PDB file of N, CA and C in Angstrom:
ATOM      1  N   MET L   1       0.870  -1.201   0.138  1.00  0.00           N
ATOM      2  CA  MET L   1       0.186  -0.058  -0.117  1.00  0.00           C
ATOM      3  C   MET L   1       1.174   1.561   0.014  1.00  0.00           C
ATOM      4  N   ALA L   2       0.429   2.076  -0.791  1.00  0.00           N
ATOM      5  CA  ALA L   2       1.010   3.130  -0.937  1.00  0.00           C
ATOM      6  C   ALA L   2       0.660   4.407  -1.461  1.00  0.00           C
ATOM      7  N   GLY L   3       0.715   5.636  -0.604  1.00  0.00           N
ATOM      8  CA  GLY L   3      -0.222   6.758  -0.283  1.00  0.00           C
ATOM      9  C   GLY L   3      -1.050   7.097   0.258  1.00  0.00           C
ATOM     10  N   ILE L   4      -1.692   8.089   0.361  1.00  0.00           N
ATOM     11  CA  ILE L   4      -2.623   8.687   1.451  1.00  0.00           C
ATOM     12  C   ILE L   4      -3.245   9.607   0.764  1.00  0.00           C
ATOM     13  N   PHE L   5      -4.846   9.614   0.555  1.00  0.00           N
ATOM     14  CA  PHE L   5      -5.705  10.412  -0.222  1.00  0.00           C
ATOM     15  C   PHE L   5      -6.167  11.446   0.470  1.00  0.00           C
ATOM     16  N   THR L   6      -5.293  12.654   0.341  1.00  0.00           N
ATOM     17  CA  THR L   6      -5.856  14.034   1.155  1.00  0.00           C
ATOM     18  C   THR L   6      -6.679  14.898   0.714  1.00  0.00           C
ATOM     19  N   PHE L   7      -7.420  14.472  -0.418  1.00  0.00           N
ATOM     20  CA  PHE L   7      -8.299  15.746  -0.962  1.00  0.00           C
ATOM     21  C   PHE L   7     -10.012  15.680   0.161  1.00  0.00           C
ATOM     22  N   THR L   8     -10.626  16.700   0.427  1.00  0.00           N
ATOM     23  CA  THR L   8     -11.858  16.505   0.825  1.00  0.00           C
ATOM     24  C   THR L   8     -12.718  16.748  -0.127  1.00  0.00           C
ATOM     25  N   PRO L   9     -13.551  15.513  -0.206  1.00  0.00           N
ATOM     26  CA  PRO L   9     -14.953  15.523  -0.655  1.00  0.00           C
ATOM     27  C   PRO L   9     -15.903  16.480  -0.672  1.00  0.00           C
ATOM     28  N   SER L  10     -16.627  17.107  -1.671  1.00  0.00           N
ATOM     29  CA  SER L  10     -17.979  17.880  -1.231  1.00  0.00           C
ATOM     30  C   SER L  10     -19.185  16.982  -0.408  1.00  0.00           C
ATOM     31  N   LYS L  11     -19.985  17.711   0.205  1.00  0.00           N
ATOM     32  CA  LYS L  11     -20.712  16.871   1.646  1.00  0.00           C
ATOM     33  C   LYS L  11     -21.835  16.125   0.825  1.00  0.00           C
ATOM     34  N   ASN L  12     -22.257  15.408   1.558  1.00  0.00           N
ATOM     35  CA  ASN L  12     -22.978  14.588   1.092  1.00  0.00           C
ATOM     36  C   ASN L  12     -22.390  13.304   0.628  1.00  0.00           C
ATOM     37  N   VAL L  13     -21.353  13.175   1.303  1.00  0.00           N
ATOM     38  CA  VAL L  13     -20.826  11.627   1.101  1.00  0.00           C
ATOM     39  C   VAL L  13     -21.779  10.470   1.545  1.00  0.00           C
ATOM     40  N   SER L  14     -21.976   9.383   0.613  1.00  0.00           N
ATOM     41  CA  SER L  14     -22.764   8.404   0.430  1.00  0.00           C
ATOM     42  C   SER L  14     -21.867   7.205   0.452  1.00  0.00           C
ATOM     43  N   LYS L  15     -22.632   6.449   2.064  1.00  0.00           N
ATOM     44  CA  LYS L  15     -21.507   5.547   2.603  1.00  0.00           C
ATOM     45  C   LYS L  15     -22.559   4.020   2.312  1.00  0.00           C
ATOM     46  N   THR L  16     -22.057   2.887   1.975  1.00  0.00           N
ATOM     47  CA  THR L  16     -22.909   1.593   1.575  1.00  0.00           C
ATOM     48  C   THR L  16     -22.054   0.749   2.664  1.00  0.00           C
ATOM     49  N   VAL L  17     -23.040   0.072   3.332  1.00  0.00           N
ATOM     50  CA  VAL L  17     -22.506  -0.787   4.143  1.00  0.00           C
ATOM     51  C   VAL L  17     -22.773  -2.547   3.525  1.00  0.00           C
ATOM     52  N   LYS L  18     -21.981  -3.061   3.538  1.00  0.00           N
ATOM     53  CA  LYS L  18     -22.813  -4.733   3.256  1.00  0.00           C
ATOM     54  C   LYS L  18     -21.790  -5.816   4.333  1.00  0.00           C
ATOM     55  N   THR L  19     -22.450  -6.654   4.359  1.00  0.00           N
ATOM     56  CA  THR L  19     -22.106  -7.941   5.319  1.00  0.00           C
ATOM     57  C   THR L  19     -22.113  -8.917   4.208  1.00  0.00           C
ATOM     58  N   ARG L  20     -20.854  -9.842   4.529  1.00  0.00           N
ATOM     59  CA  ARG L  20     -21.034 -11.439   3.765  1.00  0.00           C
ATOM     60  C   ARG L  20     -21.056 -12.345   4.751  1.00  0.00           C
ATOM     61  N   THR L  21     -22.161 -12.882   4.459  1.00  0.00           N
ATOM     62  CA  THR L  21     -22.669 -13.921   5.803  1.00  0.00           C
ATOM     63  C   THR L  21     -22.822 -15.327   5.274  1.00  0.00           C
ATOM     64  N   ARG L  22     -22.792 -16.680   5.636  1.00  0.00           N
ATOM     65  CA  ARG L  22     -23.053 -17.580   5.316  1.00  0.00           C
ATOM     66  C   ARG L  22     -24.529 -17.985   6.108  1.00  0.00           C
ATOM     67  N   GLU L  23     -25.613 -18.342   5.269  1.00  0.00           N
ATOM     68  CA  GLU L  23     -26.536 -18.526   5.968  1.00  0.00           C
ATOM     69  C   GLU L  23     -27.017 -20.313   5.570  1.00  0.00           C
ATOM     70  N   ALA L  24     -27.562 -21.006   6.678  1.00  0.00           N
ATOM     71  CA  ALA L  24     -27.858 -22.488   6.222  1.00  0.00           C
ATOM     72  C   ALA L  24     -29.451 -22.280   6.659  1.00  0.00           C
ATOM     73  N   ASN L  25     -30.225 -22.530   5.783  1.00  0.00           N
ATOM     74  CA  ASN L  25     -31.707 -22.969   5.870  1.00  0.00           C
ATOM     75  C   ASN L  25     -32.442 -24.302   6.157  1.00  0.00           C
ATOM     76  N   PHE L  26     -33.042 -24.838   7.264  1.00  0.00           N
ATOM     77  CA  PHE L  26     -33.654 -25.705   7.351  1.00  0.00           C
ATOM     78  C   PHE L  26     -35.100 -25.738   7.525  1.00  0.00           C
ATOM     79  N   GLY L  27     -35.995 -26.494   7.833  1.00  0.00           N
ATOM     80  CA  GLY L  27     -37.390 -26.947   7.828  1.00  0.00           C
ATOM     81  C   GLY L  27     -38.287 -25.557   8.938  1.00  0.00           C
ATOM     82  N   ASP L  28     -39.551 -25.665   8.237  1.00  0.00           N
ATOM     83  CA  ASP L  28     -40.001 -24.446   9.199  1.00  0.00           C
ATOM     84  C   ASP L  28     -39.529 -23.370   9.042  1.00  0.00           C
ATOM     85  N   GLY L  29     -38.673 -22.701   8.022  1.00  0.00           N
ATOM     86  CA  GLY L  29     -38.705 -21.493   7.681  1.00  0.00           C
ATOM     87  C   GLY L  29     -36.991 -21.288   9.110  1.00  0.00           C
ATOM     88  N   TYR L  30     -36.809 -21.717   9.684  1.00  0.00           N
ATOM     89  CA  TYR L  30     -35.574 -21.910  10.701  1.00  0.00           C
ATOM     90  C   TYR L  30     -34.243 -21.550   9.368  1.00  0.00           C
ATOM     91  N   SER L  31     -33.230 -20.719  10.078  1.00  0.00           N
ATOM     92  CA  SER L  31     -32.208 -20.353   9.680  1.00  0.00           C
ATOM     93  C   SER L  31     -31.053 -20.332  10.734  1.00  0.00           C
ATOM     94  N   GLN L  32     -30.064 -20.676  10.481  1.00  0.00           N
ATOM     95  CA  GLN L  32     -28.645 -19.919  11.068  1.00  0.00           C
ATOM     96  C   GLN L  32     -27.705 -19.263  10.184  1.00  0.00           C
ATOM     97  N   ARG L  33     -27.578 -17.970  10.823  1.00  0.00           N
ATOM     98  CA  ARG L  33     -26.281 -16.987   9.863  1.00  0.00           C
ATOM     99  C   ARG L  33     -25.054 -16.785  10.819  1.00  0.00           C
ATOM    100  N   VAL L  34     -23.974 -17.109  10.075  1.00  0.00           N
ATOM    101  CA  VAL L  34     -22.557 -17.002  10.859  1.00  0.00           C
ATOM    102  C   VAL L  34     -21.813 -15.926   9.915  1.00  0.00           C
ATOM    103  N   PRO L  35     -20.856 -15.006  10.238  1.00  0.00           N
ATOM    104  CA  PRO L  35     -20.065 -13.985   9.223  1.00  0.00           C
ATOM    105  C   PRO L  35     -19.077 -14.935   8.434  1.00  0.00           C
ATOM    106  N   ASP L  36     -19.071 -14.609   6.979  1.00  0.00           N
ATOM    107  CA  ASP L  36     -18.231 -15.191   6.005  1.00  0.00           C
ATOM    108  C   ASP L  36     -16.653 -14.884   6.335  1.00  0.00           C
ATOM    109  N   GLY L  37     -16.444 -15.118   7.060  1.00  0.00           N
ATOM    110  CA  GLY L  37     -14.580 -14.633   7.230  1.00  0.00           C
ATOM    111  C   GLY L  37     -14.567 -13.869   8.558  1.00  0.00           C
ATOM    112  N   ILE L  38     -13.236 -13.022   8.553  1.00  0.00           N
ATOM    113  CA  ILE L  38     -13.003 -11.804   9.633  1.00  0.00           C
ATOM    114  C   ILE L  38     -13.179 -10.923   9.694  1.00  0.00           C
ATOM    115  N   ASN L  39     -13.102 -10.482   8.090  1.00  0.00           N
ATOM    116  CA  ASN L  39     -13.313  -9.103   7.517  1.00  0.00           C
ATOM    117  C   ASN L  39     -14.778  -9.180   6.711  1.00  0.00           C
ATOM    118  N   ASN L  40     -15.864  -9.508   7.422  1.00  0.00           N
ATOM    119  CA  ASN L  40     -17.117  -9.757   6.658  1.00  0.00           C
ATOM    120  C   ASN L  40     -17.845  -8.162   6.602  1.00  0.00           C
ATOM    121  N   ILE L  41     -17.522  -7.324   7.133  1.00  0.00           N
ATOM    122  CA  ILE L  41     -18.264  -5.790   7.202  1.00  0.00           C
ATOM    123  C   ILE L  41     -17.384  -5.057   6.150  1.00  0.00           C
ATOM    124  N   LEU L  42     -18.102  -4.917   5.069  1.00  0.00           N
ATOM    125  CA  LEU L  42     -17.259  -4.197   3.492  1.00  0.00           C
ATOM    126  C   LEU L  42     -18.475  -2.970   3.195  1.00  0.00           C
ATOM    127  N   ARG L  43     -17.327  -1.864   3.201  1.00  0.00           N
ATOM    128  CA  ARG L  43     -17.692  -0.401   3.134  1.00  0.00           C
ATOM    129  C   ARG L  43     -17.227  -0.300   1.790  1.00  0.00           C
ATOM    130  N   GLU L  44     -18.003   1.037   1.150  1.00  0.00           N
ATOM    131  CA  GLU L  44     -18.155   1.207  -0.078  1.00  0.00           C
ATOM    132  C   GLU L  44     -18.723   3.215   0.199  1.00  0.00           C
ATOM    133  N   TRP L  45     -17.830   3.923  -0.467  1.00  0.00           N
ATOM    134  CA  TRP L  45     -18.194   5.196  -0.143  1.00  0.00           C
ATOM    135  C   TRP L  45     -18.374   6.001  -1.986  1.00  0.00           C
ATOM    136  N   ARG L  46     -19.491   6.541  -1.978  1.00  0.00           N
ATOM    137  CA  ARG L  46     -19.367   7.752  -3.507  1.00  0.00           C
ATOM    138  C   ARG L  46     -18.878   9.145  -3.098  1.00  0.00           C
ATOM    139  N   LEU L  47     -17.819   9.490  -3.735  1.00  0.00           N
ATOM    140  CA  LEU L  47     -17.534  11.082  -3.178  1.00  0.00           C
ATOM    141  C   LEU L  47     -17.568  11.837  -4.554  1.00  0.00           C
ATOM    142  N   THR L  48     -18.078  12.622  -4.430  1.00  0.00           N
ATOM    143  CA  THR L  48     -18.150  13.709  -5.624  1.00  0.00           C
ATOM    144  C   THR L  48     -17.337  15.066  -4.825  1.00  0.00           C
ATOM    145  N   PHE L  49     -16.053  15.661  -5.833  1.00  0.00           N
ATOM    146  CA  PHE L  49     -15.361  16.863  -5.243  1.00  0.00           C
ATOM    147  C   PHE L  49     -15.473  17.626  -6.610  1.00  0.00           C
ATOM    148  N   GLU L  50     -16.922  18.455  -6.070  1.00  0.00           N
ATOM    149  CA  GLU L  50     -17.536  19.515  -7.034  1.00  0.00           C
ATOM    150  C   GLU L  50     -16.584  20.626  -7.151  1.00  0.00           C
ATOM    151  N   ASN L  51     -16.937  21.414  -8.424  1.00  0.00           N
ATOM    152  CA  ASN L  51     -16.410  22.472  -8.873  1.00  0.00           C
ATOM    153  C   ASN L  51     -14.949  22.909  -8.286  1.00  0.00           C
ATOM    154  N   ARG L  52     -14.067  21.418  -8.541  1.00  0.00           N
ATOM    155  CA  ARG L  52     -12.410  21.813  -7.950  1.00  0.00           C
ATOM    156  C   ARG L  52     -11.949  22.741  -9.408  1.00  0.00           C
ATOM    157  N   SER L  53     -10.895  23.523  -9.239  1.00  0.00           N
ATOM    158  CA  SER L  53     -10.059  24.012  -9.993  1.00  0.00           C
ATOM    159  C   SER L  53      -9.278  22.973 -11.039  1.00  0.00           C
ATOM    160  N   ILE L  54      -9.046  23.280 -12.193  1.00  0.00           N
ATOM    161  CA  ILE L  54      -8.022  22.147 -13.096  1.00  0.00           C
ATOM    162  C   ILE L  54      -7.169  21.614 -12.509  1.00  0.00           C
ATOM    163  N   ASP L  55      -6.367  22.525 -11.898  1.00  0.00           N
ATOM    164  CA  ASP L  55      -5.036  21.967 -11.257  1.00  0.00           C
ATOM    165  C   ASP L  55      -5.447  21.244  -9.914  1.00  0.00           C
ATOM    166  N   THR L  56      -6.420  21.438  -9.192  1.00  0.00           N
ATOM    167  CA  THR L  56      -6.604  20.545  -8.117  1.00  0.00           C
ATOM    168  C   THR L  56      -7.549  18.660  -8.921  1.00  0.00           C
ATOM    169  N   ALA L  57      -8.096  19.248  -9.984  1.00  0.00           N
ATOM    170  CA  ALA L  57      -8.946  17.988 -10.400  1.00  0.00           C
ATOM    171  C   ALA L  57      -7.646  17.059 -10.807  1.00  0.00           C
ATOM    172  N   ASN L  58      -6.902  17.719 -11.314  1.00  0.00           N
ATOM    173  CA  ASN L  58      -6.031  17.149 -11.949  1.00  0.00           C
ATOM    174  C   ASN L  58      -5.302  16.384 -11.469  1.00  0.00           C
ATOM    175  N   GLN L  59      -4.957  16.839 -10.394  1.00  0.00           N
ATOM    176  CA  GLN L  59      -3.805  15.944  -8.834  1.00  0.00           C
ATOM    177  C   GLN L  59      -4.911  15.025  -8.590  1.00  0.00           C
ATOM    178  N   ILE L  60      -6.043  15.016  -8.403  1.00  0.00           N
ATOM    179  CA  ILE L  60      -7.028  14.245  -8.000  1.00  0.00           C
ATOM    180  C   ILE L  60      -6.951  13.175  -8.699  1.00  0.00           C
ATOM    181  N   ILE L  61      -7.208  13.370 -10.266  1.00  0.00           N
ATOM    182  CA  ILE L  61      -6.911  12.376 -11.137  1.00  0.00           C
ATOM    183  C   ILE L  61      -6.018  11.758 -11.266  1.00  0.00           C
ATOM    184  N   GLY L  62      -5.019  12.334 -11.354  1.00  0.00           N
ATOM    185  CA  GLY L  62      -3.130  11.781 -11.424  1.00  0.00           C
ATOM    186  C   GLY L  62      -3.250  10.807  -9.957  1.00  0.00           C
ATOM    187  N   PHE L  63      -3.768  11.081  -8.803  1.00  0.00           N
ATOM    188  CA  PHE L  63      -3.377  10.269  -7.807  1.00  0.00           C
ATOM    189  C   PHE L  63      -4.012   8.748  -7.918  1.00  0.00           C
ATOM    190  N   LEU L  64      -5.586   8.888  -8.392  1.00  0.00           N
ATOM    191  CA  LEU L  64      -6.381   7.946  -8.628  1.00  0.00           C
ATOM    192  C   LEU L  64      -5.497   6.910 -10.203  1.00  0.00           C
ATOM    193  N   GLU L  65      -5.259   7.717 -11.206  1.00  0.00           N
ATOM    194  CA  GLU L  65      -4.861   7.002 -12.083  1.00  0.00           C
ATOM    195  C   GLU L  65      -3.569   6.110 -11.659  1.00  0.00           C
ATOM    196  N   SER L  66      -2.596   6.658 -10.739  1.00  0.00           N
ATOM    197  CA  SER L  66      -1.399   5.996 -10.376  1.00  0.00           C
ATOM    198  C   SER L  66      -1.761   5.030  -9.334  1.00  0.00           C
ATOM    199  N   LYS L  67      -2.932   5.091  -8.939  1.00  0.00           N
ATOM    200  CA  LYS L  67      -3.444   3.780  -8.253  1.00  0.00           C
ATOM    201  C   LYS L  67      -3.958   2.132  -9.088  1.00  0.00           C
ATOM    202  N   ASN L  68      -4.132   2.656 -10.392  1.00  0.00           N
ATOM    203  CA  ASN L  68      -4.522   1.632 -11.581  1.00  0.00           C
ATOM    204  C   ASN L  68      -5.567   1.034 -10.886  1.00  0.00           C
ATOM    205  N   GLY L  69      -6.302   1.514 -10.037  1.00  0.00           N
ATOM    206  CA  GLY L  69      -7.332   0.248  -9.818  1.00  0.00           C
ATOM    207  C   GLY L  69      -7.379  -0.592  -8.881  1.00  0.00           C
ATOM    208  N   SER L  70      -5.901  -1.236  -8.920  1.00  0.00           N
ATOM    209  CA  SER L  70      -5.878  -2.396  -8.042  1.00  0.00           C
ATOM    210  C   SER L  70      -4.571  -1.711  -6.966  1.00  0.00           C
ATOM    211  N   GLU L  71      -3.983  -0.920  -6.652  1.00  0.00           N
ATOM    212  CA  GLU L  71      -3.332  -0.907  -5.254  1.00  0.00           C
ATOM    213  C   GLU L  71      -4.156   0.199  -4.583  1.00  0.00           C
ATOM    214  N   SER L  72      -4.083  -0.426  -3.238  1.00  0.00           N
ATOM    215  CA  SER L  72      -4.746  -0.056  -2.496  1.00  0.00           C
ATOM    216  C   SER L  72      -4.077   1.719  -1.734  1.00  0.00           C
ATOM    217  N   PHE L  73      -4.690   2.382  -0.893  1.00  0.00           N
ATOM    218  CA  PHE L  73      -4.339   3.521  -0.308  1.00  0.00           C
ATOM    219  C   PHE L  73      -5.039   3.887   0.915  1.00  0.00           C
ATOM    220  N   SER L  74      -4.609   4.755   1.616  1.00  0.00           N
ATOM    221  CA  SER L  74      -5.190   4.793   2.823  1.00  0.00           C
ATOM    222  C   SER L  74      -6.417   6.495   2.564  1.00  0.00           C
ATOM    223  N   TRP L  75      -7.439   6.480   3.071  1.00  0.00           N
ATOM    224  CA  TRP L  75      -8.155   7.550   3.485  1.00  0.00           C
ATOM    225  C   TRP L  75      -8.905   7.781   4.163  1.00  0.00           C
ATOM    226  N   THR L  76      -9.300   8.445   4.956  1.00  0.00           N
ATOM    227  CA  THR L  76     -10.055   8.490   5.960  1.00  0.00           C
ATOM    228  C   THR L  76     -11.411   9.764   5.838  1.00  0.00           C
ATOM    229  N   PRO L  77     -12.739   8.669   5.945  1.00  0.00           N
ATOM    230  CA  PRO L  77     -14.019   9.947   5.376  1.00  0.00           C
ATOM    231  C   PRO L  77     -13.707  11.315   6.463  1.00  0.00           C
ATOM    232  N   PRO L  78     -14.811  12.123   6.267  1.00  0.00           N
ATOM    233  CA  PRO L  78     -14.929  13.165   6.710  1.00  0.00           C
ATOM    234  C   PRO L  78     -15.797  12.807   7.911  1.00  0.00           C
ATOM    235  N   ASN L  79     -15.744  13.476   8.797  1.00  0.00           N
ATOM    236  CA  ASN L  79     -16.296  13.347  10.251  1.00  0.00           C
ATOM    237  C   ASN L  79     -16.242  11.856  10.907  1.00  0.00           C
ATOM    238  N   SER L  80     -14.921  11.048  10.539  1.00  0.00           N
ATOM    239  CA  SER L  80     -14.598   9.711  11.001  1.00  0.00           C
ATOM    240  C   SER L  80     -12.763   9.511  11.832  1.00  0.00           C
ATOM    241  N   PRO L  81     -12.993   9.135  12.598  1.00  0.00           N
ATOM    242  CA  PRO L  81     -11.837   8.935  13.082  1.00  0.00           C
ATOM    243  C   PRO L  81     -11.110   7.576  13.067  1.00  0.00           C
ATOM    244  N   VAL L  82     -11.255   6.793  12.182  1.00  0.00           N
ATOM    245  CA  VAL L  82     -11.185   6.149  10.936  1.00  0.00           C
ATOM    246  C   VAL L  82     -10.362   6.149   9.897  1.00  0.00           C
ATOM    247  N   THR L  83      -9.285   5.197   9.511  1.00  0.00           N
ATOM    248  CA  THR L  83      -8.690   5.718   8.518  1.00  0.00           C
ATOM    249  C   THR L  83      -8.770   4.064   7.713  1.00  0.00           C
ATOM    250  N   TYR L  84      -9.135   4.382   6.245  1.00  0.00           N
ATOM    251  CA  TYR L  84      -9.571   2.763   5.931  1.00  0.00           C
ATOM    252  C   TYR L  84      -8.294   2.912   4.626  1.00  0.00           C
ATOM    253  N   LYS L  85      -8.257   1.627   4.611  1.00  0.00           N
ATOM    254  CA  LYS L  85      -7.604   1.104   2.939  1.00  0.00           C
ATOM    255  C   LYS L  85      -8.591   0.407   2.147  1.00  0.00           C
ATOM    256  N   VAL L  86      -8.911   1.732   0.788  1.00  0.00           N
ATOM    257  CA  VAL L  86      -9.445   1.439  -0.087  1.00  0.00           C
ATOM    258  C   VAL L  86      -8.832   1.680  -1.557  1.00  0.00           C
ATOM    259  N   VAL L  87      -9.564   1.082  -2.740  1.00  0.00           N
ATOM    260  CA  VAL L  87      -9.189   1.318  -3.936  1.00  0.00           C
ATOM    261  C   VAL L  87     -10.036   1.938  -4.544  1.00  0.00           C
ATOM    262  N   CYS L  88      -9.851   2.530  -5.832  1.00  0.00           N
ATOM    263  CA  CYS L  88     -11.016   3.136  -6.673  1.00  0.00           C
ATOM    264  C   CYS L  88     -10.920   2.511  -8.068  1.00  0.00           C
ATOM    265  N   MET L  89     -11.804   1.879  -8.358  1.00  0.00           N
ATOM    266  CA  MET L  89     -11.858   1.649  -9.794  1.00  0.00           C
ATOM    267  C   MET L  89     -12.753   1.994 -10.539  1.00  0.00           C
ATOM    268  N   GLU L  90     -13.302   3.332 -10.334  1.00  0.00           N
ATOM    269  CA  GLU L  90     -13.902   3.925 -10.957  1.00  0.00           C
ATOM    270  C   GLU L  90     -14.416   5.243 -10.343  1.00  0.00           C
ATOM    271  N   TRP L  91     -14.131   6.263 -11.736  1.00  0.00           N
ATOM    272  CA  TRP L  91     -14.268   7.759 -11.152  1.00  0.00           C
ATOM    273  C   TRP L  91     -14.728   8.301 -12.787  1.00  0.00           C
ATOM    274  N   SER L  92     -15.674   9.582 -12.376  1.00  0.00           N
ATOM    275  CA  SER L  92     -15.431  10.151 -13.878  1.00  0.00           C
ATOM    276  C   SER L  92     -15.564  11.629 -13.527  1.00  0.00           C
ATOM    277  N   GLU L  93     -15.055  12.336 -14.740  1.00  0.00           N
ATOM    278  CA  GLU L  93     -15.238  13.933 -14.548  1.00  0.00           C
ATOM    279  C   GLU L  93     -16.146  14.733 -15.358  1.00  0.00           C
ATOM    280  N   LEU L  94     -16.300  15.767 -14.938  1.00  0.00           N
ATOM    281  CA  LEU L  94     -17.188  16.380 -15.696  1.00  0.00           C
ATOM    282  C   LEU L  94     -16.521  17.947 -15.842  1.00  0.00           C
ATOM    283  N   ASP L  95     -16.774  18.408 -16.956  1.00  0.00           N
ATOM    284  CA  ASP L  95     -16.099  19.823 -16.655  1.00  0.00           C
ATOM    285  C   ASP L  95     -16.857  20.678 -16.800  1.00  0.00           C
ATOM    286  N   THR L  96     -17.266  21.548 -15.700  1.00  0.00           N
ATOM    287  CA  THR L  96     -18.165  22.598 -15.158  1.00  0.00           C
ATOM    288  C   THR L  96     -18.350  23.747 -15.937  1.00  0.00           C
ATOM    289  N   SER L  97     -16.806  24.091 -16.253  1.00  0.00           N
ATOM    290  CA  SER L  97     -16.528  25.338 -16.771  1.00  0.00           C
ATOM    291  C   SER L  97     -15.277  25.379 -17.398  1.00  0.00           C
ATOM    292  N   HIS L  98     -14.757  26.406 -17.784  1.00  0.00           N
ATOM    293  CA  HIS L  98     -13.297  26.329 -18.427  1.00  0.00           C
ATOM    294  C   HIS L  98     -12.428  26.709 -17.408  1.00  0.00           C
ATOM    295  N   ILE L  99     -12.728  26.593 -16.440  1.00  0.00           N
ATOM    296  CA  ILE L  99     -11.704  26.512 -15.115  1.00  0.00           C
ATOM    297  C   ILE L  99     -12.241  25.939 -13.932  1.00  0.00           C
ATOM    298  N   SER L 100     -12.899  24.629 -13.991  1.00  0.00           N
ATOM    299  CA  SER L 100     -13.172  23.984 -12.789  1.00  0.00           C
ATOM    300  C   SER L 100     -13.789  22.594 -13.307  1.00  0.00           C
ATOM    301  N   LYS L 101     -14.024  21.656 -12.614  1.00  0.00           N
ATOM    302  CA  LYS L 101     -14.242  20.365 -13.344  1.00  0.00           C
ATOM    303  C   LYS L 101     -15.134  19.717 -11.938  1.00  0.00           C
ATOM    304  N   THR L 102     -15.579  18.621 -12.117  1.00  0.00           N
ATOM    305  CA  THR L 102     -16.232  18.158 -10.777  1.00  0.00           C
ATOM    306  C   THR L 102     -15.847  16.483 -11.218  1.00  0.00           C
ATOM    307  N   ILE L 103     -15.303  15.876 -10.184  1.00  0.00           N
ATOM    308  CA  ILE L 103     -14.929  14.783 -10.026  1.00  0.00           C
ATOM    309  C   ILE L 103     -16.065  13.719  -8.790  1.00  0.00           C
ATOM    310  N   ASN L 104     -16.365  12.423  -9.432  1.00  0.00           N
ATOM    311  CA  ASN L 104     -17.308  11.582  -9.105  1.00  0.00           C
ATOM    312  C   ASN L 104     -16.224   9.908  -8.466  1.00  0.00           C
ATOM    313  N   ALA L 105     -16.358   9.541  -7.750  1.00  0.00           N
ATOM    314  CA  ALA L 105     -15.399   8.476  -7.474  1.00  0.00           C
ATOM    315  C   ALA L 105     -16.151   7.656  -6.566  1.00  0.00           C
ATOM    316  N   THR L 106     -15.914   6.355  -6.624  1.00  0.00           N
ATOM    317  CA  THR L 106     -16.341   5.672  -5.751  1.00  0.00           C
ATOM    318  C   THR L 106     -15.118   4.602  -5.149  1.00  0.00           C
ATOM    319  N   PHE L 107     -14.919   5.077  -3.460  1.00  0.00           N
ATOM    320  CA  PHE L 107     -14.095   3.663  -3.185  1.00  0.00           C
ATOM    321  C   PHE L 107     -14.405   2.905  -2.574  1.00  0.00           C
ATOM    322  N   LYS L 108     -14.068   2.136  -2.589  1.00  0.00           N
ATOM    323  CA  LYS L 108     -14.263   0.632  -1.730  1.00  0.00           C
ATOM    324  C   LYS L 108     -13.121   0.136  -1.134  1.00  0.00           C
ATOM    325  N   GLN L 109     -13.516  -0.245   0.242  1.00  0.00           N
ATOM    326  CA  GLN L 109     -12.535  -1.063   1.390  1.00  0.00           C
ATOM    327  C   GLN L 109     -11.747  -2.085   0.879  1.00  0.00           C
ATOM    328  N   VAL L 110     -10.675  -2.439   1.380  1.00  0.00           N
ATOM    329  CA  VAL L 110     -10.288  -3.964   1.034  1.00  0.00           C
ATOM    330  C   VAL L 110      -9.405  -4.060   1.971  1.00  0.00           C
ATOM    331  N   PHE L 111      -8.735  -5.579   2.415  1.00  0.00           N
ATOM    332  CA  PHE L 111      -8.328  -5.909   3.342  1.00  0.00           C
ATOM    333  C   PHE L 111      -6.918  -6.614   2.739  1.00  0.00           C
ATOM    334  N   ASP L 112      -6.008  -5.713   2.314  1.00  0.00           N
ATOM    335  CA  ASP L 112      -4.744  -6.839   1.617  1.00  0.00           C
ATOM    336  C   ASP L 112      -3.898  -7.352   2.773  1.00  0.00           C
TER     337      ASP L 112
END
């Protein structure tokens, strides 16, 4: 893992939490569930960096491209004391004017 993502996203960061669970179903609707592995809680964030200067937008995109969607990096969500190891496999950019861009990115927690 190399790198720390230090750019602050715009407000309204969307977080999704999924669990990996094994379930055994028995007769009469009875079932049992257990966590699937040690790290079975998976987090994903959808981030927006609205109207950033071309220079800042290019720095964000450059950082993400340098990780090639496969190399993890550290990131601390806004208002969180926890730093996560994440990858970004998908992002988009929108030219909002001749001097700014908006970037949308999805950060997915990984356990390397």
